[in-house]
């Protein structure tokens, strides 16, 4: 599963040929069918690059998100890593000394063009190894028809959200607020709520603070004011996955939920009229929202640093970043492409997400401990809002897991 919550369906699909230098790239598929597979994006980009670089061939293999991270790991474990990999996480490979530093690959203008918070998220010990490739944020989606029938307006605060959910329930809405804390993507919904409660997974020093007072208060509010009052629907939050919540929204059964850009197309295809507003917070709109990113990295094993760097400079040109972002309803990872998108009528649907990007906060992906913490959150967090559950106890257990994972690094 991509960090962005997107899935692909294709198996490995290679294209390339022989030359003075052949660079191997393994990439993830952001499409949902053969018609919009990322294979087509890379084929076009590679054809244009090779036309101007006849001594370099780029051999690209595209895999679904179900397979791509495992494929790269198997290549690395076999001592035959690709030159480049565009996957979900980079920190383990960086910590093992297998990756080039960004500054050893990219030209200064290209490296400087990355959005600042994405650059920081790509760092291990203050050195950038992960190159952000695609990004996204979350906003609150609401069903306009259901809101009108319930006589409520889009919420700006938690109390307004709870009141709107109560009115939606009174109108018979199946999921007044869909709270997907199931194992598919619980870490995203959790972090969105923690940030809106002035907390998060880490403190300002980057140290895990999962059981902070703010975080415990956030989950106590969710348990008491939403889940406990029957405002989150018939499926227990700990068993509700994001994909099922999105499908229910597209079916007209959800009053509101947190969503990323791909939900726009899903809802439009089903004829659902929806609106989007910033995430509600305790006293007003949340000052920070969840940002997520997928990553490009370059392995040192095969050398070819200069050729890899030149190719990645091309990959991160404004034109190519915009083309990819528009094809898959994602946000640009560079300042230049973000400015172009912000000023273009073509991209007006993505503007609510783009507006949130500057104040977004990402998962602590630079910590090699994050994989273990992420897995624990997906497994445990639903228990914090379950009947008889203890927010403080569950968050305390997750903090202990995070501390052990940090110590084991």
Short mmCIF file of C-alpha atoms in Angstrom, two decimals, residues 26-338:
data_model
loop_
_atom_site.label_atom_id
_atom_site.label_comp_id
_atom_site.label_asym_id
_atom_site.label_seq_id
_atom_site.Cartn_x
_atom_site.Cartn_y
_atom_site.Cartn_z
CA UNK A 26 11.90 0.04 -10.27
CA UNK A 27 8.74 2.13 -9.89
CA UNK A 28 5.33 1.81 -8.30
CA UNK A 29 2.10 1.84 -10.27
CA UNK A 30 -0.29 4.67 -9.39
CA UNK A 31 -2.92 3.63 -11.89
CA UNK A 32 -5.97 1.52 -11.21
CA UNK A 33 -6.11 -0.14 -14.65
CA UNK A 34 -3.94 -0.82 -17.67
CA UNK A 35 -5.34 2.34 -19.27
CA UNK A 36 -3.70 4.68 -16.76
CA UNK A 37 -0.79 2.56 -15.57
CA UNK A 38 2.35 4.40 -14.54
CA UNK A 39 4.07 2.30 -17.19
CA UNK A 40 2.75 4.77 -19.78
CA UNK A 41 4.07 7.77 -17.86
CA UNK A 42 7.54 6.30 -17.57
CA UNK A 43 7.59 5.08 -21.19
CA UNK A 44 6.92 8.60 -22.44
CA UNK A 45 9.41 10.20 -20.07
CA UNK A 46 12.14 7.66 -20.91
CA UNK A 47 11.57 8.05 -24.65
CA UNK A 48 12.08 11.81 -24.39
CA UNK A 49 15.14 11.43 -22.18
CA UNK A 50 16.85 8.82 -24.33
CA UNK A 51 16.31 10.95 -27.45
CA UNK A 52 18.65 13.54 -25.95
CA UNK A 53 20.97 11.04 -24.22
CA UNK A 54 21.76 8.31 -26.77
CA UNK A 55 24.50 6.83 -24.59
CA UNK A 56 22.09 6.11 -21.70
CA UNK A 57 19.21 3.66 -21.59
CA UNK A 58 16.66 3.58 -18.80
CA UNK A 59 15.19 0.17 -18.04
CA UNK A 60 11.99 0.66 -16.01
CA UNK A 61 10.01 -2.06 -14.26
CA UNK A 62 6.61 -1.07 -12.89
CA UNK A 63 4.98 -3.09 -10.10
CA UNK A 64 1.77 -2.73 -8.14
CA UNK A 65 1.95 -1.25 -4.66
CA UNK A 66 1.21 -4.73 -3.37
CA UNK A 67 4.52 -5.96 -4.77
CA UNK A 68 6.96 -3.12 -5.39
CA UNK A 69 8.54 -2.74 -1.93
CA UNK A 70 9.03 -6.50 -1.67
CA UNK A 71 10.53 -6.68 -5.16
CA UNK A 72 13.10 -4.02 -4.31
CA UNK A 73 13.93 -5.65 -0.98
CA UNK A 74 14.53 -8.99 -2.70
CA UNK A 75 16.85 -7.32 -5.22
CA UNK A 76 18.77 -5.60 -2.44
CA UNK A 77 18.99 -8.77 -0.36
CA UNK A 78 20.32 -10.62 -3.41
CA UNK A 79 23.09 -8.04 -3.83
CA UNK A 80 21.61 -6.72 -7.07
CA UNK A 81 19.71 -3.53 -6.25
CA UNK A 82 18.32 -1.32 -9.01
CA UNK A 83 20.04 1.97 -9.69
CA UNK A 84 16.87 3.76 -8.62
CA UNK A 85 13.71 2.78 -6.78
CA UNK A 86 10.48 4.75 -6.47
CA UNK A 87 8.71 3.14 -3.52
CA UNK A 88 7.13 3.85 -0.14
CA UNK A 89 10.09 4.13 2.26
CA UNK A 90 13.81 4.83 2.14
CA UNK A 91 15.07 5.08 5.72
CA UNK A 92 16.21 1.48 6.22
CA UNK A 93 18.33 1.55 3.06
CA UNK A 94 19.79 4.93 4.02
CA UNK A 95 20.65 3.72 7.51
CA UNK A 96 22.44 0.74 5.99
CA UNK A 97 24.60 3.07 3.88
CA UNK A 98 23.20 1.81 0.57
CA UNK A 99 21.91 5.11 -0.86
CA UNK A 100 23.46 8.14 -2.48
CA UNK A 101 22.95 11.44 -0.71
CA UNK A 102 20.63 13.76 -2.62
CA UNK A 103 23.39 16.34 -2.78
CA UNK A 104 25.68 13.86 -4.56
CA UNK A 105 23.10 13.30 -7.31
CA UNK A 106 21.04 16.36 -8.07
CA UNK A 107 22.01 19.75 -9.36
CA UNK A 108 21.70 22.50 -6.77
CA UNK A 109 18.62 24.14 -8.40
CA UNK A 110 16.75 20.82 -8.52
CA UNK A 111 17.52 19.85 -4.93
CA UNK A 112 16.63 23.34 -3.73
CA UNK A 113 13.27 23.15 -5.54
CA UNK A 114 11.82 20.48 -3.25
CA UNK A 115 9.23 21.73 -0.79
CA UNK A 116 10.98 22.35 2.52
CA UNK A 117 8.93 19.98 4.67
CA UNK A 118 9.39 17.19 2.10
CA UNK A 119 13.13 17.74 2.07
CA UNK A 120 13.18 17.45 5.87
CA UNK A 121 11.08 14.29 5.74
CA UNK A 122 13.63 12.81 3.34
CA UNK A 123 16.50 13.20 5.81
CA UNK A 124 18.23 10.70 8.07
CA UNK A 125 20.48 12.37 10.64
CA UNK A 126 19.97 15.71 8.85
CA UNK A 127 21.21 14.36 5.48
CA UNK A 128 18.74 13.97 2.63
CA UNK A 129 18.59 10.52 1.04
CA UNK A 130 14.91 10.26 0.16
CA UNK A 131 13.74 12.32 -2.81
CA UNK A 132 10.01 13.06 -2.53
CA UNK A 133 8.25 11.79 -5.64
CA UNK A 134 4.54 12.30 -5.00
CA UNK A 135 2.65 13.95 -2.18
CA UNK A 136 -0.84 14.44 -0.87
CA UNK A 137 -2.73 16.04 1.98
CA UNK A 138 -6.09 15.39 3.65
CA UNK A 139 -9.19 17.55 3.91
CA UNK A 140 -12.67 16.95 5.30
CA UNK A 141 -15.11 15.77 2.61
CA UNK A 142 -18.83 16.19 3.23
CA UNK A 143 -21.93 15.10 1.33
CA UNK A 144 -23.78 18.27 0.30
CA UNK A 145 -27.16 16.57 -0.09
CA UNK A 146 -27.03 14.90 3.32
CA UNK A 147 -25.86 18.12 4.98
CA UNK A 148 -28.71 20.10 3.39
CA UNK A 149 -31.28 17.53 4.51
CA UNK A 150 -29.90 17.66 8.06
CA UNK A 151 -29.79 21.47 8.03
CA UNK A 152 -26.12 21.69 8.97
CA UNK A 153 -23.10 23.52 7.60
CA UNK A 154 -19.51 22.28 7.22
CA UNK A 155 -17.81 22.18 10.63
CA UNK A 156 -14.77 24.20 11.65
CA UNK A 157 -14.40 22.81 15.17
CA UNK A 158 -14.71 19.43 16.87
CA UNK A 159 -17.88 20.51 18.64
CA UNK A 160 -19.44 21.59 15.35
CA UNK A 161 -18.40 18.27 13.79
CA UNK A 162 -20.06 16.33 16.62
CA UNK A 163 -23.20 18.45 16.37
CA UNK A 164 -23.37 17.93 12.60
CA UNK A 165 -22.86 14.20 13.06
CA UNK A 166 -25.74 14.13 15.55
CA UNK A 167 -28.03 15.88 13.09
CA UNK A 168 -26.99 13.52 10.30
CA UNK A 169 -27.70 10.51 12.53
CA UNK A 170 -31.17 11.89 13.29
CA UNK A 171 -31.80 11.94 9.54
CA UNK A 172 -30.88 8.28 9.27
CA UNK A 173 -27.43 8.69 7.72
CA UNK A 174 -25.60 5.38 7.99
CA UNK A 175 -22.16 6.83 8.76
CA UNK A 176 -22.53 10.39 10.11
CA UNK A 177 -18.74 10.55 10.44
CA UNK A 178 -16.72 7.65 9.03
CA UNK A 179 -13.74 6.92 11.31
CA UNK A 180 -11.51 4.35 9.56
CA UNK A 181 -9.14 3.05 12.22
CA UNK A 182 -8.91 -0.39 10.62
CA UNK A 183 -5.55 -1.90 9.74
CA UNK A 184 -5.41 -0.64 6.15
CA UNK A 185 -4.50 2.97 6.90
CA UNK A 186 -5.24 3.67 10.56
CA UNK A 187 -1.99 5.60 10.92
CA UNK A 188 -3.34 8.34 8.62
CA UNK A 189 -6.71 8.90 10.32
CA UNK A 190 -4.97 8.75 13.69
CA UNK A 191 -2.36 11.34 12.81
CA UNK A 192 -4.97 13.65 11.27
CA UNK A 193 -6.89 13.69 14.54
CA UNK A 194 -3.75 14.03 16.69
CA UNK A 195 -2.60 17.04 14.68
CA UNK A 196 -6.03 18.67 14.93
CA UNK A 197 -5.75 18.27 18.72
CA UNK A 198 -2.39 20.10 18.80
CA UNK A 199 -0.47 16.83 19.17
CA UNK A 200 1.14 14.31 16.84
CA UNK A 201 3.34 11.24 16.79
CA UNK A 202 6.48 13.19 17.75
CA UNK A 203 7.35 16.37 19.62
CA UNK A 204 9.32 19.32 18.25
CA UNK A 205 12.60 17.46 18.85
CA UNK A 206 11.46 14.49 16.75
CA UNK A 207 11.05 12.23 19.80
CA UNK A 208 8.00 9.98 19.90
CA UNK A 209 5.26 11.47 22.11
CA UNK A 210 2.35 9.19 21.25
CA UNK A 211 0.93 9.18 24.79
CA UNK A 212 1.17 12.95 25.32
CA UNK A 213 -1.63 14.64 27.24
CA UNK A 214 -2.94 16.25 24.06
CA UNK A 215 -3.09 12.92 22.23
CA UNK A 216 -4.85 11.17 25.11
CA UNK A 217 -7.40 13.99 25.27
CA UNK A 218 -8.00 13.71 21.52
CA UNK A 219 -8.79 10.02 21.65
CA UNK A 220 -10.84 10.40 24.80
CA UNK A 221 -12.97 12.96 22.92
CA UNK A 222 -13.32 10.64 19.92
CA UNK A 223 -14.35 7.75 22.17
CA UNK A 224 -16.84 9.76 24.23
CA UNK A 225 -18.26 12.27 21.76
CA UNK A 226 -18.32 10.37 18.46
CA UNK A 227 -17.94 6.61 18.87
CA UNK A 228 -19.73 6.37 22.20
CA UNK A 229 -22.70 8.34 20.87
CA UNK A 230 -23.11 6.10 17.84
CA UNK A 231 -22.01 8.76 15.35
CA UNK A 232 -19.42 6.70 13.45
CA UNK A 233 -21.66 4.12 11.82
CA UNK A 234 -22.44 0.43 12.15
CA UNK A 235 -18.86 -0.84 11.72
CA UNK A 236 -16.50 -0.50 14.67
CA UNK A 237 -13.79 2.04 13.78
CA UNK A 238 -11.09 -0.54 14.46
CA UNK A 239 -12.59 -2.76 11.76
CA UNK A 240 -13.37 -0.03 9.20
CA UNK A 241 -10.71 0.32 6.49
CA UNK A 242 -10.14 3.47 4.47
CA UNK A 243 -11.13 1.82 1.18
CA UNK A 244 -14.46 0.72 2.66
CA UNK A 245 -15.07 4.20 4.10
CA UNK A 246 -14.35 5.78 0.72
CA UNK A 247 -16.66 3.30 -1.00
CA UNK A 248 -19.42 4.10 1.49
CA UNK A 249 -18.96 7.84 0.83
CA UNK A 250 -19.22 7.24 -2.92
CA UNK A 251 -22.39 5.24 -2.27
CA UNK A 252 -23.95 8.21 -0.46
CA UNK A 253 -23.89 6.55 2.96
CA UNK A 254 -21.35 8.85 4.68
CA UNK A 255 -21.98 12.37 5.91
CA UNK A 256 -18.30 13.32 6.26
CA UNK A 257 -14.82 11.86 6.47
CA UNK A 258 -11.19 12.74 5.97
CA UNK A 259 -10.05 12.08 2.42
CA UNK A 260 -7.28 12.59 -0.12
CA UNK A 261 -7.59 13.68 -3.78
CA UNK A 262 -8.42 10.29 -5.25
CA UNK A 263 -11.76 10.37 -3.41
CA UNK A 264 -12.83 13.25 -5.67
CA UNK A 265 -12.83 11.05 -8.77
CA UNK A 266 -14.48 8.14 -6.97
CA UNK A 267 -17.29 10.33 -5.65
CA UNK A 268 -17.79 12.13 -8.98
CA UNK A 269 -18.05 8.80 -10.81
CA UNK A 270 -20.92 7.83 -8.50
CA UNK A 271 -22.68 11.17 -8.81
CA UNK A 272 -22.12 12.29 -5.22
CA UNK A 273 -22.12 16.06 -4.75
CA UNK A 274 -19.48 16.84 -2.17
CA UNK A 275 -17.69 19.75 -0.60
CA UNK A 276 -14.25 19.98 0.97
CA UNK A 277 -13.09 22.07 3.93
CA UNK A 278 -9.95 22.14 6.08
CA UNK A 279 -9.75 19.69 8.95
CA UNK A 280 -11.70 20.92 11.99
CA UNK A 281 -9.69 21.51 15.15
CA UNK A 282 -10.46 22.06 18.81
CA UNK A 283 -11.18 25.78 18.52
CA UNK A 284 -11.19 26.33 14.76
CA UNK A 285 -9.62 25.01 11.59
CA UNK A 286 -6.64 22.79 12.38
CA UNK A 287 -3.39 24.70 11.98
CA UNK A 288 -1.57 21.59 10.76
CA UNK A 289 -2.75 18.82 8.47
CA UNK A 290 -1.44 15.41 7.49
CA UNK A 291 0.92 15.31 4.54
CA UNK A 292 2.12 12.08 2.98
CA UNK A 293 4.76 11.30 0.40
CA UNK A 294 6.25 8.47 -1.60
CA UNK A 295 9.95 8.38 -2.34
CA UNK A 296 12.63 8.06 -4.99
CA UNK A 297 16.07 6.80 -3.98
CA UNK A 298 19.29 5.86 -5.73
CA UNK A 299 21.47 2.88 -4.72
CA UNK A 300 25.25 3.16 -4.73
CA UNK A 301 25.94 -0.50 -5.58
CA UNK A 302 26.22 -0.12 -9.37
CA UNK A 303 27.85 3.30 -9.52
CA UNK A 304 26.74 5.51 -12.43
CA UNK A 305 26.25 8.42 -10.06
CA UNK A 306 26.54 11.08 -12.74
CA UNK A 307 24.12 9.39 -15.14
CA UNK A 308 21.62 8.74 -12.34
CA UNK A 309 21.85 12.36 -11.24
CA UNK A 310 21.31 13.70 -14.75
CA UNK A 311 18.29 11.48 -15.26
CA UNK A 312 16.77 12.49 -11.92
CA UNK A 313 17.28 16.16 -12.76
CA UNK A 314 15.11 15.47 -15.81
CA UNK A 315 12.53 13.52 -13.78
CA UNK A 316 12.13 16.51 -11.46
CA UNK A 317 11.71 19.14 -14.15
CA UNK A 318 8.62 21.30 -13.70
CA UNK A 319 6.97 19.80 -16.78
CA UNK A 320 7.44 16.19 -15.69
CA UNK A 321 6.40 16.77 -12.08
CA UNK A 322 3.24 18.54 -13.26
CA UNK A 323 2.42 15.81 -15.79
CA UNK A 324 2.65 13.09 -13.14
CA UNK A 325 0.71 15.05 -10.52
CA UNK A 326 -2.12 15.84 -12.93
CA UNK A 327 -2.35 12.29 -14.25
CA UNK A 328 -2.88 10.82 -10.78
CA UNK A 329 -4.53 13.70 -8.85
CA UNK A 330 -1.50 14.13 -6.62
CA UNK A 331 0.37 17.18 -5.41
CA UNK A 332 3.70 18.36 -6.80
CA UNK A 333 6.76 17.88 -4.63
CA UNK A 334 8.58 20.95 -6.00
CA UNK A 335 8.04 24.67 -5.49
CA UNK A 336 8.08 25.42 -9.21
CA UNK A 337 5.41 22.87 -10.07
CA UNK A 338 3.34 23.88 -7.04
#
